[in-house]
């Protein structure tokens, strides 16, 4: 059994040349951008009006200003503003020559072709050329694209972006006791929750799930399903059959199919039987069958691989908060992931009976890490939690 840090290191040390592709911005949400983005232009590209109003020279304190031009957004001003004159200007329009200030429209009356201020204008109301950004500035680092990033890239004039290819991830759920939702349960059977849980996790990680359904605990059936999934997917995930029971065929069947085991059994709770392997440029995880174990090992390990393929470190969003009641354990050999509720600045451990207690996760919105070697977190202690 290896420590979690060692397992992470093995995943992150995998060398692979993962392909990229160019996608239109409309299809880029959630994709992993592989290069940083540098601005090709100044923003704004010209000094522009931040308000509707009257553009004047800030040194000109006339009591009224003759309106010499009306400038809308997108227009090119043709007149230069001099003492006693102004151009009426709309928000977003280019500032005319000679002007460096706008008296907002609410602060002046308009009479006989003149703007007559009635209230002092304290602000300049002009956005200087390149005030927001200069050509050549680095604007975005590589990483997963959120909606705001799409706006930023569009503002720089790029119609498309280079992203890493979405991995196709196969899901095989092993277990002769499994039935799919919608089917009738016979004695001794349970519903297959891992299959759909994993396809949902894959989709929410921005990858393409390929679902192979239930594989009964039979060596040949498993071997055929594994061979098919290896040929069609970049990463193959199996749930169940990876520990030490008589019918736990996953480790040996994977090796028979040419996969090299990179680690098997990790000092984590839940999820100890976890297996990770590789065949050429394809990867496989054998995730333990208990549904909370499957969930947790995906979040911690599979996501790390998914990001690593694109050359990134997976850094889950971490919340810090004060523990609402103490958490104590006897065995400290493993790093534990414990479901919690993040509420305000508090972290509340939930009632959780173990890795088969999937419905306990209904309440949870976070997972607290208890590192190996730690036996107790005190009430009121600051702990860090990843959101789920
Ligand atoms: P295993 O890892 O195959 O020994 O399974 C561990 C436990 O998880 C057993 O109680 C299984 O019945 C249960 N389990 C395995 N696969 C699934 C699944 N796909 N959905 C729900 N529970 C499962
Ligand atoms: Mg099983």
mmCIF file of C-alpha atoms and ligand atoms in Angstrom:
data_model
loop_
_atom_site.group_PDB
_atom_site.id
_atom_site.type_symbol
_atom_site.label_atom_id
_atom_site.label_comp_id
_atom_site.label_asym_id
_atom_site.label_seq_id
_atom_site.Cartn_x
_atom_site.Cartn_y
_atom_site.Cartn_z
ATOM 1 C CA UNK A 1 0.000 0.000 0.000
ATOM 2 C CA UNK A 2 1.389 3.420 -0.952
ATOM 3 C CA UNK A 3 0.724 6.850 0.527
ATOM 4 C CA UNK A 4 -1.576 9.280 -1.270
ATOM 5 C CA UNK A 5 1.298 11.647 -2.138
ATOM 6 C CA UNK A 6 3.191 8.842 -3.832
ATOM 7 C CA UNK A 7 0.099 7.855 -5.817
ATOM 8 C CA UNK A 8 -0.378 11.475 -6.933
ATOM 9 C CA UNK A 9 3.259 11.684 -7.921
ATOM 10 C CA UNK A 10 2.923 8.547 -10.066
ATOM 11 C CA UNK A 11 -0.091 10.023 -11.861
ATOM 12 C CA UNK A 12 1.612 13.389 -12.391
ATOM 13 C CA UNK A 13 4.835 11.853 -13.659
ATOM 14 C CA UNK A 14 3.149 10.122 -16.595
ATOM 15 C CA UNK A 15 4.629 11.399 -19.851
ATOM 16 C CA UNK A 16 2.200 11.785 -22.685
ATOM 17 C CA UNK A 17 1.754 13.941 -25.739
ATOM 18 C CA UNK A 18 -1.876 14.839 -25.484
ATOM 19 C CA UNK A 19 -3.431 16.321 -28.677
ATOM 20 C CA UNK A 20 -4.986 19.780 -28.882
ATOM 21 C CA UNK A 21 -7.611 21.221 -31.194
ATOM 22 C CA UNK A 22 -8.977 24.634 -32.084
ATOM 23 C CA UNK A 23 -12.605 25.303 -31.164
ATOM 24 C CA UNK A 24 -14.939 28.216 -31.742
ATOM 25 C CA UNK A 25 -15.532 30.316 -28.644
ATOM 26 C CA UNK A 26 -19.186 29.287 -28.603
ATOM 27 C CA UNK A 27 -18.014 25.702 -27.971
ATOM 28 C CA UNK A 28 -15.161 26.565 -25.598
ATOM 29 C CA UNK A 29 -16.918 26.782 -22.217
ATOM 30 C CA UNK A 30 -15.398 24.306 -19.754
ATOM 31 C CA UNK A 31 -12.600 23.312 -22.129
ATOM 32 C CA UNK A 32 -8.977 23.403 -20.999
ATOM 33 C CA UNK A 33 -7.070 26.151 -22.805
ATOM 34 C CA UNK A 34 -3.491 25.059 -23.337
ATOM 35 C CA UNK A 35 -1.711 28.377 -23.950
ATOM 36 C CA UNK A 36 -1.864 31.695 -22.158
ATOM 37 C CA UNK A 37 -3.577 34.560 -23.993
ATOM 38 C CA UNK A 38 -1.684 37.759 -24.768
ATOM 39 C CA UNK A 39 -3.560 40.831 -25.889
ATOM 40 C CA UNK A 40 -2.972 41.825 -29.534
ATOM 41 C CA UNK A 41 -4.499 45.247 -28.894
ATOM 42 C CA UNK A 42 -4.869 48.147 -26.500
ATOM 43 C CA UNK A 43 -8.104 48.237 -24.537
ATOM 44 C CA UNK A 44 -9.802 50.485 -25.099
ATOM 45 C CA UNK A 45 -8.136 51.053 -28.489
ATOM 46 C CA UNK A 46 -9.024 54.784 -28.279
ATOM 47 C CA UNK A 47 -9.915 57.244 -25.504
ATOM 48 C CA UNK A 48 -13.650 56.877 -25.062
ATOM 49 C CA UNK A 49 -16.607 58.333 -23.237
ATOM 50 C CA UNK A 50 -17.626 56.582 -20.018
ATOM 51 C CA UNK A 51 -20.847 58.647 -19.835
ATOM 52 C CA UNK A 52 -23.369 60.345 -22.085
ATOM 53 C CA UNK A 53 -22.651 64.078 -21.922
ATOM 54 C CA UNK A 54 -20.661 66.978 -23.299
ATOM 55 C CA UNK A 55 -16.970 66.623 -24.122
ATOM 56 C CA UNK A 56 -14.940 69.685 -23.165
ATOM 57 C CA UNK A 57 -11.389 70.615 -22.297
ATOM 58 C CA UNK A 58 -10.995 70.307 -18.547
ATOM 59 C CA UNK A 59 -9.239 73.697 -18.328
ATOM 60 C CA UNK A 60 -12.186 75.447 -19.953
ATOM 61 C CA UNK A 61 -14.520 76.812 -17.273
ATOM 62 C CA UNK A 62 -16.987 78.591 -19.541
ATOM 63 C CA UNK A 63 -20.552 79.083 -18.323
ATOM 64 C CA UNK A 64 -21.879 77.640 -21.568
ATOM 65 C CA UNK A 65 -20.445 75.583 -24.398
ATOM 66 C CA UNK A 66 -21.538 75.690 -28.021
ATOM 67 C CA UNK A 67 -22.296 72.176 -29.285
ATOM 68 C CA UNK A 68 -20.195 71.741 -32.451
ATOM 69 C CA UNK A 69 -20.799 68.040 -33.163
ATOM 70 C CA UNK A 70 -22.810 65.033 -31.975
ATOM 71 C CA UNK A 71 -20.693 61.881 -31.627
ATOM 72 C CA UNK A 72 -22.329 58.462 -31.326
ATOM 73 C CA UNK A 73 -20.580 55.198 -30.396
ATOM 74 C CA UNK A 74 -18.736 53.984 -33.498
ATOM 75 C CA UNK A 75 -18.456 57.502 -35.052
ATOM 76 C CA UNK A 76 -15.150 59.164 -35.855
ATOM 77 C CA UNK A 77 -15.197 62.748 -34.501
ATOM 78 C CA UNK A 78 -14.420 65.364 -37.152
ATOM 79 C CA UNK A 79 -14.200 68.532 -35.066
ATOM 80 C CA UNK A 80 -11.676 69.706 -32.486
ATOM 81 C CA UNK A 81 -13.089 71.080 -29.250
ATOM 82 C CA UNK A 82 -11.764 74.541 -28.362
ATOM 83 C CA UNK A 83 -12.583 77.058 -25.605
ATOM 84 C CA UNK A 84 -16.307 77.734 -25.269
ATOM 85 C CA UNK A 85 -17.298 74.711 -27.349
ATOM 86 C CA UNK A 86 -18.136 71.092 -26.707
ATOM 87 C CA UNK A 87 -19.173 67.978 -28.609
ATOM 88 C CA UNK A 88 -22.210 66.096 -27.414
ATOM 89 C CA UNK A 89 -21.004 62.546 -26.923
ATOM 90 C CA UNK A 90 -22.544 59.151 -26.162
ATOM 91 C CA UNK A 91 -21.135 56.412 -23.908
ATOM 92 C CA UNK A 92 -18.550 54.342 -25.761
ATOM 93 C CA UNK A 93 -17.877 56.974 -28.437
ATOM 94 C CA UNK A 94 -14.373 58.167 -29.342
ATOM 95 C CA UNK A 95 -13.281 61.387 -27.625
ATOM 96 C CA UNK A 96 -12.843 64.311 -30.024
ATOM 97 C CA UNK A 97 -9.527 66.152 -30.298
ATOM 98 C CA UNK A 98 -9.096 68.926 -27.744
ATOM 99 C CA UNK A 99 -11.411 67.321 -25.173
ATOM 100 C CA UNK A 100 -10.394 65.362 -22.062
ATOM 101 C CA UNK A 101 -13.491 65.555 -19.878
ATOM 102 C CA UNK A 102 -17.205 64.916 -20.125
ATOM 103 C CA UNK A 103 -19.856 66.856 -18.281
ATOM 104 C CA UNK A 104 -22.484 64.210 -17.797
ATOM 105 C CA UNK A 105 -25.834 64.919 -19.453
ATOM 106 C CA UNK A 106 -27.632 65.124 -16.082
ATOM 107 C CA UNK A 107 -25.398 68.035 -14.991
ATOM 108 C CA UNK A 108 -26.218 70.423 -17.851
ATOM 109 C CA UNK A 109 -29.220 71.854 -19.679
ATOM 110 C CA UNK A 110 -29.297 72.200 -23.433
ATOM 111 C CA UNK A 111 -30.498 75.579 -24.788
ATOM 112 C CA UNK A 112 -30.279 77.022 -28.305
ATOM 113 C CA UNK A 113 -27.399 74.765 -29.334
ATOM 114 C CA UNK A 114 -25.465 75.271 -26.105
ATOM 115 C CA UNK A 115 -24.768 73.030 -23.124
ATOM 116 C CA UNK A 116 -25.207 75.014 -19.911
ATOM 117 C CA UNK A 117 -23.849 73.227 -16.811
ATOM 118 C CA UNK A 118 -25.892 73.678 -13.643
ATOM 119 C CA UNK A 119 -23.924 71.311 -11.368
ATOM 120 C CA UNK A 120 -20.113 71.031 -11.056
ATOM 121 C CA UNK A 121 -18.773 67.869 -12.704
ATOM 122 C CA UNK A 122 -16.240 66.283 -10.336
ATOM 123 C CA UNK A 123 -15.281 63.341 -12.555
ATOM 124 C CA UNK A 124 -13.415 63.117 -15.864
ATOM 125 C CA UNK A 125 -15.713 60.421 -17.285
ATOM 126 C CA UNK A 126 -13.167 59.382 -19.906
ATOM 127 C CA UNK A 127 -11.594 55.935 -20.259
ATOM 128 C CA UNK A 128 -8.047 56.589 -21.503
ATOM 129 C CA UNK A 129 -6.627 54.639 -24.433
ATOM 130 C CA UNK A 130 -5.056 51.379 -23.142
ATOM 131 C CA UNK A 131 -6.235 52.162 -19.592
ATOM 132 C CA UNK A 132 -7.534 48.611 -19.139
ATOM 133 C CA UNK A 133 -4.912 46.736 -21.079
ATOM 134 C CA UNK A 134 -1.884 47.303 -23.295
ATOM 135 C CA UNK A 135 -1.046 45.273 -26.393
ATOM 136 C CA UNK A 136 1.358 42.511 -25.346
ATOM 137 C CA UNK A 137 -0.047 42.132 -21.817
ATOM 138 C CA UNK A 138 -0.714 38.575 -20.617
ATOM 139 C CA UNK A 139 -4.458 38.365 -19.993
ATOM 140 C CA UNK A 140 -5.271 34.726 -19.252
ATOM 141 C CA UNK A 141 -3.214 31.802 -18.024
ATOM 142 C CA UNK A 142 -3.833 28.285 -19.333
ATOM 143 C CA UNK A 143 -6.674 26.484 -17.578
ATOM 144 C CA UNK A 144 -10.331 25.573 -17.665
ATOM 145 C CA UNK A 145 -12.414 28.243 -19.381
ATOM 146 C CA UNK A 146 -15.251 29.827 -17.394
ATOM 147 C CA UNK A 147 -17.925 32.080 -18.918
ATOM 148 C CA UNK A 148 -16.021 35.234 -17.932
ATOM 149 C CA UNK A 149 -12.932 33.923 -19.750
ATOM 150 C CA UNK A 150 -14.938 33.460 -22.939
ATOM 151 C CA UNK A 151 -15.918 37.150 -22.712
ATOM 152 C CA UNK A 152 -12.323 38.202 -22.170
ATOM 153 C CA UNK A 153 -11.056 36.201 -25.163
ATOM 154 C CA UNK A 154 -13.856 37.601 -27.362
ATOM 155 C CA UNK A 155 -12.965 41.152 -26.234
ATOM 156 C CA UNK A 156 -9.488 40.633 -27.687
ATOM 157 C CA UNK A 157 -10.938 39.681 -31.066
ATOM 158 C CA UNK A 158 -10.131 35.968 -31.093
ATOM 159 C CA UNK A 159 -12.941 33.847 -32.613
ATOM 160 C CA UNK A 160 -11.450 30.556 -31.482
ATOM 161 C CA UNK A 161 -9.040 29.115 -28.955
ATOM 162 C CA UNK A 162 -6.681 26.161 -28.675
ATOM 163 C CA UNK A 163 -7.847 23.596 -26.145
ATOM 164 C CA UNK A 164 -6.771 20.121 -25.225
ATOM 165 C CA UNK A 165 -8.782 17.293 -26.753
ATOM 166 C CA UNK A 166 -11.538 16.019 -24.491
ATOM 167 C CA UNK A 167 -10.609 12.545 -23.283
ATOM 168 C CA UNK A 168 -13.121 9.787 -24.034
ATOM 169 C CA UNK A 169 -13.561 7.941 -20.753
ATOM 170 C CA UNK A 170 -15.090 4.470 -20.686
ATOM 171 C CA UNK A 171 -17.089 3.260 -17.693
ATOM 172 C CA UNK A 172 -17.456 -0.418 -16.833
ATOM 173 C CA UNK A 173 -19.325 -1.370 -13.689
ATOM 174 C CA UNK A 174 -18.512 -4.858 -12.464
ATOM 175 C CA UNK A 175 -20.705 -6.929 -10.184
ATOM 176 C CA UNK A 176 -23.143 -9.824 -10.612
ATOM 177 C CA UNK A 177 -25.368 -8.226 -7.970
ATOM 178 C CA UNK A 178 -26.064 -5.125 -10.048
ATOM 179 C CA UNK A 179 -29.264 -4.116 -11.812
ATOM 180 C CA UNK A 180 -29.822 -0.913 -13.709
ATOM 181 C CA UNK A 181 -32.319 1.663 -12.467
ATOM 182 C CA UNK A 182 -35.686 0.867 -14.046
ATOM 183 C CA UNK A 183 -35.181 -2.891 -13.740
ATOM 184 C CA UNK A 184 -36.744 -5.049 -11.038
ATOM 185 C CA UNK A 185 -34.474 -6.059 -8.155
ATOM 186 C CA UNK A 186 -34.360 -9.767 -7.350
ATOM 187 C CA UNK A 187 -33.199 -11.089 -4.010
ATOM 188 C CA UNK A 188 -29.515 -10.281 -3.388
ATOM 189 C CA UNK A 189 -29.390 -7.517 -5.955
ATOM 190 C CA UNK A 190 -28.812 -3.762 -5.699
ATOM 191 C CA UNK A 191 -29.047 -0.889 -8.110
ATOM 192 C CA UNK A 192 -26.004 0.130 -10.099
ATOM 193 C CA UNK A 193 -25.461 3.680 -8.914
ATOM 194 C CA UNK A 194 -21.773 3.925 -9.759
ATOM 195 C CA UNK A 195 -22.273 3.735 -13.510
ATOM 196 C CA UNK A 196 -24.391 6.846 -13.831
ATOM 197 C CA UNK A 197 -22.538 8.615 -11.017
ATOM 198 C CA UNK A 198 -19.261 8.134 -12.882
ATOM 199 C CA UNK A 199 -20.632 9.221 -16.264
ATOM 200 C CA UNK A 200 -21.942 12.359 -14.534
ATOM 201 C CA UNK A 201 -18.559 13.034 -12.922
ATOM 202 C CA UNK A 202 -16.858 12.550 -16.295
ATOM 203 C CA UNK A 203 -19.233 14.976 -17.999
ATOM 204 C CA UNK A 204 -18.846 17.558 -15.252
ATOM 205 C CA UNK A 205 -15.071 17.295 -15.623
ATOM 206 C CA UNK A 206 -15.507 18.310 -19.292
ATOM 207 C CA UNK A 207 -14.763 14.850 -20.715
ATOM 208 C CA UNK A 208 -16.799 12.484 -22.894
ATOM 209 C CA UNK A 209 -18.275 9.480 -21.061
ATOM 210 C CA UNK A 210 -18.757 6.176 -22.861
ATOM 211 C CA UNK A 211 -20.843 3.811 -20.826
ATOM 212 C CA UNK A 212 -20.399 0.043 -21.162
ATOM 213 C CA UNK A 213 -22.965 -0.890 -18.517
ATOM 214 C CA UNK A 214 -22.828 -3.820 -16.102
ATOM 215 C CA UNK A 215 -20.213 -6.562 -16.452
ATOM 216 C CA UNK A 216 -20.986 -9.694 -14.451
ATOM 217 C CA UNK A 217 -18.217 -11.182 -12.283
ATOM 218 C CA UNK A 218 -16.932 -13.508 -14.983
ATOM 219 C CA UNK A 219 -13.371 -13.484 -16.239
ATOM 220 C CA UNK A 220 -14.218 -13.777 -19.955
ATOM 221 C CA UNK A 221 -17.029 -11.271 -19.874
ATOM 222 C CA UNK A 222 -14.730 -8.818 -18.117
ATOM 223 C CA UNK A 223 -11.829 -9.467 -20.465
ATOM 224 C CA UNK A 224 -13.967 -8.889 -23.564
ATOM 225 C CA UNK A 225 -15.438 -5.699 -22.148
ATOM 226 C CA UNK A 226 -12.004 -4.387 -21.139
ATOM 227 C CA UNK A 227 -10.515 -5.124 -24.586
ATOM 228 C CA UNK A 228 -13.380 -3.286 -26.281
ATOM 229 C CA UNK A 229 -13.147 -0.303 -23.930
ATOM 230 C CA UNK A 230 -9.356 -0.056 -24.358
ATOM 231 C CA UNK A 231 -9.786 0.080 -28.126
ATOM 232 C CA UNK A 232 -12.424 2.828 -27.979
ATOM 233 C CA UNK A 233 -11.367 5.090 -25.078
ATOM 234 C CA UNK A 234 -8.454 7.186 -23.816
ATOM 235 C CA UNK A 235 -9.095 6.327 -20.172
ATOM 236 C CA UNK A 236 -11.010 3.301 -18.875
ATOM 237 C CA UNK A 237 -12.672 3.330 -15.458
ATOM 238 C CA UNK A 238 -13.931 0.198 -13.798
ATOM 239 C CA UNK A 239 -15.860 0.090 -10.576
ATOM 240 C CA UNK A 240 -15.780 -2.872 -8.225
ATOM 241 C CA UNK A 241 -13.914 -6.148 -8.405
ATOM 242 C CA UNK A 242 -10.600 -4.589 -7.503
ATOM 243 C CA UNK A 243 -10.065 -5.875 -3.975
ATOM 244 C CA UNK A 244 -9.317 -9.316 -2.590
ATOM 245 C CA UNK A 245 -12.539 -11.308 -2.999
ATOM 246 C CA UNK A 246 -12.693 -14.549 -4.989
ATOM 247 C CA UNK A 247 -14.527 -12.827 -7.823
ATOM 248 C CA UNK A 248 -12.407 -9.670 -7.900
ATOM 249 C CA UNK A 249 -10.939 -10.289 -11.344
ATOM 250 C CA UNK A 250 -10.142 -6.716 -12.342
ATOM 251 C CA UNK A 251 -6.384 -6.551 -11.516
ATOM 252 C CA UNK A 252 -5.472 -9.792 -13.287
ATOM 253 C CA UNK A 253 -7.769 -9.270 -16.287
ATOM 254 C CA UNK A 254 -6.275 -5.831 -16.860
ATOM 255 C CA UNK A 255 -2.771 -7.273 -16.861
ATOM 256 C CA UNK A 256 -3.853 -10.068 -19.212
ATOM 257 C CA UNK A 257 -5.007 -7.323 -21.537
ATOM 258 C CA UNK A 258 -1.555 -5.755 -21.642
ATOM 259 C CA UNK A 259 -1.991 -3.128 -18.968
ATOM 260 C CA UNK A 260 0.898 -2.332 -16.660
ATOM 261 C CA UNK A 261 -0.146 -1.780 -13.048
ATOM 262 C CA UNK A 262 1.384 1.483 -11.752
ATOM 263 C CA UNK A 263 -0.115 1.236 -8.298
ATOM 264 C CA UNK A 264 -2.663 -0.904 -6.484
ATOM 265 C CA UNK A 265 -3.880 -0.062 -2.982
ATOM 266 C CA UNK A 266 -3.454 3.426 -1.593
ATOM 267 C CA UNK A 267 -3.555 4.575 2.031
ATOM 268 C CA UNK A 268 -6.829 6.474 1.673
ATOM 269 C CA UNK A 269 -10.240 6.119 3.253
ATOM 270 C CA UNK A 270 -12.498 5.395 1.561
ATOM 271 C CA UNK A 271 -10.949 3.821 -1.533
ATOM 272 C CA UNK A 272 -7.994 1.718 -0.360
ATOM 273 C CA UNK A 273 -8.154 -0.925 -3.167
ATOM 274 C CA UNK A 274 -7.690 1.740 -5.889
ATOM 275 C CA UNK A 275 -5.701 0.597 -8.918
ATOM 276 C CA UNK A 276 -4.015 2.709 -11.607
ATOM 277 C CA UNK A 277 -2.407 1.384 -14.761
ATOM 278 C CA UNK A 278 -1.325 2.229 -18.239
ATOM 279 C CA UNK A 279 -1.234 0.570 -21.636
ATOM 280 C CA UNK A 280 0.652 2.581 -24.283
ATOM 281 C CA UNK A 281 -0.990 6.008 -24.224
ATOM 282 C CA UNK A 282 -4.139 4.777 -22.474
ATOM 283 C CA UNK A 283 -4.842 4.780 -18.787
ATOM 284 C CA UNK A 284 -7.044 2.708 -16.542
ATOM 285 C CA UNK A 285 -8.382 3.098 -13.022
ATOM 286 C CA UNK A 286 -9.932 0.266 -11.064
ATOM 287 C CA UNK A 287 -12.107 2.143 -8.577
ATOM 288 C CA UNK A 288 -13.477 0.327 -5.528
ATOM 289 C CA UNK A 289 -17.167 -0.563 -5.800
ATOM 290 C CA UNK A 290 -18.566 1.078 -2.694
ATOM 291 C CA UNK A 291 -20.291 4.160 -4.088
ATOM 292 C CA UNK A 292 -18.673 6.754 -1.801
ATOM 293 C CA UNK A 293 -15.256 5.221 -2.535
ATOM 294 C CA UNK A 294 -15.952 5.399 -6.258
ATOM 295 C CA UNK A 295 -17.012 9.022 -5.949
ATOM 296 C CA UNK A 296 -14.048 10.079 -3.836
ATOM 297 C CA UNK A 297 -11.380 8.264 -5.837
ATOM 298 C CA UNK A 298 -12.713 9.855 -9.020
ATOM 299 C CA UNK A 299 -12.627 13.335 -7.488
ATOM 300 C CA UNK A 300 -9.125 12.925 -6.107
ATOM 301 C CA UNK A 301 -7.277 10.703 -8.596
ATOM 302 C CA UNK A 302 -9.136 10.566 -11.911
ATOM 303 C CA UNK A 303 -9.486 14.362 -12.006
ATOM 304 C CA UNK A 304 -5.770 14.691 -11.325
ATOM 305 C CA UNK A 305 -5.044 12.553 -14.391
ATOM 306 C CA UNK A 306 -7.552 14.436 -16.542
ATOM 307 C CA UNK A 307 -5.843 17.767 -15.759
ATOM 308 C CA UNK A 308 -2.377 16.267 -16.038
ATOM 309 C CA UNK A 309 -3.098 15.114 -19.604
ATOM 310 C CA UNK A 310 -3.512 18.794 -20.494
ATOM 311 C CA UNK A 311 -0.327 19.739 -18.660
ATOM 312 C CA UNK A 312 -2.145 21.246 -15.668
ATOM 313 C CA UNK A 313 -2.194 20.635 -11.945
ATOM 314 C CA UNK A 314 -5.650 19.885 -10.573
ATOM 315 C CA UNK A 315 -6.248 22.268 -7.706
ATOM 316 C CA UNK A 316 -9.744 21.756 -6.309
ATOM 317 C CA UNK A 317 -11.429 24.801 -4.795
ATOM 318 C CA UNK A 318 -10.599 24.709 -1.092
ATOM 319 C CA UNK A 319 -12.679 26.330 1.625
ATOM 320 C CA UNK A 320 -11.373 27.028 5.078
ATOM 321 C CA UNK A 321 -13.730 27.068 8.019
ATOM 322 C CA UNK A 322 -14.067 26.294 11.701
ATOM 323 C CA UNK A 323 -15.014 22.754 12.572
ATOM 324 C CA UNK A 324 -18.383 22.731 14.380
ATOM 325 C CA UNK A 325 -17.586 19.598 16.408
ATOM 326 C CA UNK A 326 -14.511 17.509 17.007
ATOM 327 C CA UNK A 327 -13.592 14.637 14.714
ATOM 328 C CA UNK A 328 -11.630 11.787 16.205
ATOM 329 C CA UNK A 329 -10.356 8.491 14.837
ATOM 330 C CA UNK A 330 -8.215 5.642 16.098
ATOM 331 C CA UNK A 331 -6.519 4.402 12.953
ATOM 332 C CA UNK A 332 -4.410 7.167 11.416
ATOM 333 C CA UNK A 333 -2.647 5.119 8.745
ATOM 334 C CA UNK A 334 -4.757 6.463 5.913
ATOM 335 C CA UNK A 335 -5.622 9.924 4.599
ATOM 336 C CA UNK A 336 -9.341 10.223 5.046
ATOM 337 C CA UNK A 337 -11.937 12.116 3.045
ATOM 338 C CA UNK A 338 -14.914 12.901 5.201
ATOM 339 C CA UNK A 339 -18.196 14.373 3.943
ATOM 340 C CA UNK A 340 -19.129 17.728 5.483
ATOM 341 C CA UNK A 341 -21.492 20.637 5.109
ATOM 342 C CA UNK A 342 -19.867 24.001 4.437
ATOM 343 C CA UNK A 343 -22.225 26.491 6.077
ATOM 344 C CA UNK A 344 -21.088 30.084 6.342
ATOM 345 C CA UNK A 345 -17.672 30.001 7.968
ATOM 346 C CA UNK A 346 -18.389 26.659 9.626
ATOM 347 C CA UNK A 347 -17.608 23.116 8.599
ATOM 348 C CA UNK A 348 -20.119 20.581 9.913
ATOM 349 C CA UNK A 349 -19.212 16.878 9.730
ATOM 350 C CA UNK A 350 -22.283 14.871 8.696
ATOM 351 C CA UNK A 351 -23.507 11.593 10.109
ATOM 352 C CA UNK A 352 -21.769 9.138 7.871
ATOM 353 C CA UNK A 353 -21.586 5.391 8.387
ATOM 354 C CA UNK A 354 -18.956 4.516 5.826
ATOM 355 C CA UNK A 355 -18.249 4.063 2.151
ATOM 356 C CA UNK A 356 -21.542 2.319 1.292
ATOM 357 C CA UNK A 357 -23.555 5.183 2.827
ATOM 358 C CA UNK A 358 -24.179 7.027 -0.423
ATOM 359 C CA UNK A 359 -27.338 8.826 0.680
ATOM 360 C CA UNK A 360 -25.316 10.588 3.407
ATOM 361 C CA UNK A 361 -23.788 12.520 0.528
ATOM 362 C CA UNK A 362 -27.158 14.151 -0.180
ATOM 363 C CA UNK A 363 -26.496 16.681 2.555
ATOM 364 C CA UNK A 364 -22.775 17.097 1.958
ATOM 365 C CA UNK A 365 -21.340 19.889 -0.157
ATOM 366 C CA UNK A 366 -17.728 19.339 0.785
ATOM 367 C CA UNK A 367 -15.096 16.785 1.617
ATOM 368 C CA UNK A 368 -12.721 17.374 4.514
ATOM 369 C CA UNK A 369 -9.244 15.886 4.321
ATOM 370 C CA UNK A 370 -7.822 14.278 7.450
ATOM 371 C CA UNK A 371 -4.162 13.606 6.586
ATOM 372 C CA UNK A 372 -2.520 10.353 7.612
ATOM 373 C CA UNK A 373 -0.932 10.606 11.066
ATOM 374 C CA UNK A 374 -3.658 12.941 12.345
ATOM 375 C CA UNK A 375 -5.985 11.404 14.955
ATOM 376 C CA UNK A 376 -8.105 14.392 15.878
ATOM 377 C CA UNK A 377 -9.395 17.739 14.719
ATOM 378 C CA UNK A 378 -10.642 19.827 17.637
ATOM 379 C CA UNK A 379 -13.897 21.743 17.726
ATOM 380 C CA UNK A 380 -13.272 25.252 16.410
ATOM 381 C CA UNK A 381 -10.089 24.207 14.609
ATOM 382 C CA UNK A 382 -9.644 25.651 11.115
ATOM 383 C CA UNK A 383 -9.849 22.890 8.518
ATOM 384 C CA UNK A 384 -9.732 22.923 4.756
ATOM 385 C CA UNK A 385 -12.393 21.326 2.643
ATOM 386 C CA UNK A 386 -12.836 20.770 -1.082
ATOM 387 C CA UNK A 387 -16.241 21.507 -2.539
ATOM 388 C CA UNK A 388 -18.083 18.662 -4.253
HETATM 389 P P1 LIG B 1 -16.544 -4.559 -4.776
HETATM 390 O O1 LIG B 1 -15.568 -3.427 -4.875
HETATM 391 O O2 LIG B 1 -16.877 -5.148 -6.111
HETATM 392 O O3 LIG B 1 -16.089 -5.571 -3.766
HETATM 393 O O4 LIG B 1 -17.868 -3.923 -4.217
HETATM 394 C C1 LIG B 1 -17.900 -3.312 -2.951
HETATM 395 C C2 LIG B 1 -19.323 -2.962 -2.572
HETATM 396 O O5 LIG B 1 -19.812 -1.996 -3.467
HETATM 397 C C3 LIG B 1 -20.269 -4.113 -2.638
HETATM 398 O O6 LIG B 1 -21.195 -4.015 -1.582
HETATM 399 C C4 LIG B 1 -20.979 -3.922 -3.970
HETATM 400 O O7 LIG B 1 -22.246 -4.504 -4.028
HETATM 401 C C5 LIG B 1 -21.018 -2.431 -4.079
HETATM 402 N N1 LIG B 1 -21.023 -2.022 -5.473
HETATM 403 C C6 LIG B 1 -20.178 -2.493 -6.416
HETATM 404 N N2 LIG B 1 -20.431 -1.934 -7.598
HETATM 405 C C7 LIG B 1 -21.475 -1.097 -7.404
HETATM 406 C C8 LIG B 1 -22.210 -0.245 -8.265
HETATM 407 N N3 LIG B 1 -21.916 -0.169 -9.555
HETATM 408 N N4 LIG B 1 -23.217 0.481 -7.747
HETATM 409 C C9 LIG B 1 -23.503 0.384 -6.432
HETATM 410 N N5 LIG B 1 -22.846 -0.396 -5.570
HETATM 411 C C10 LIG B 1 -21.850 -1.152 -6.050
HETATM 412 MG MG1 LIG B 2 -17.886 -6.762 -6.822
#
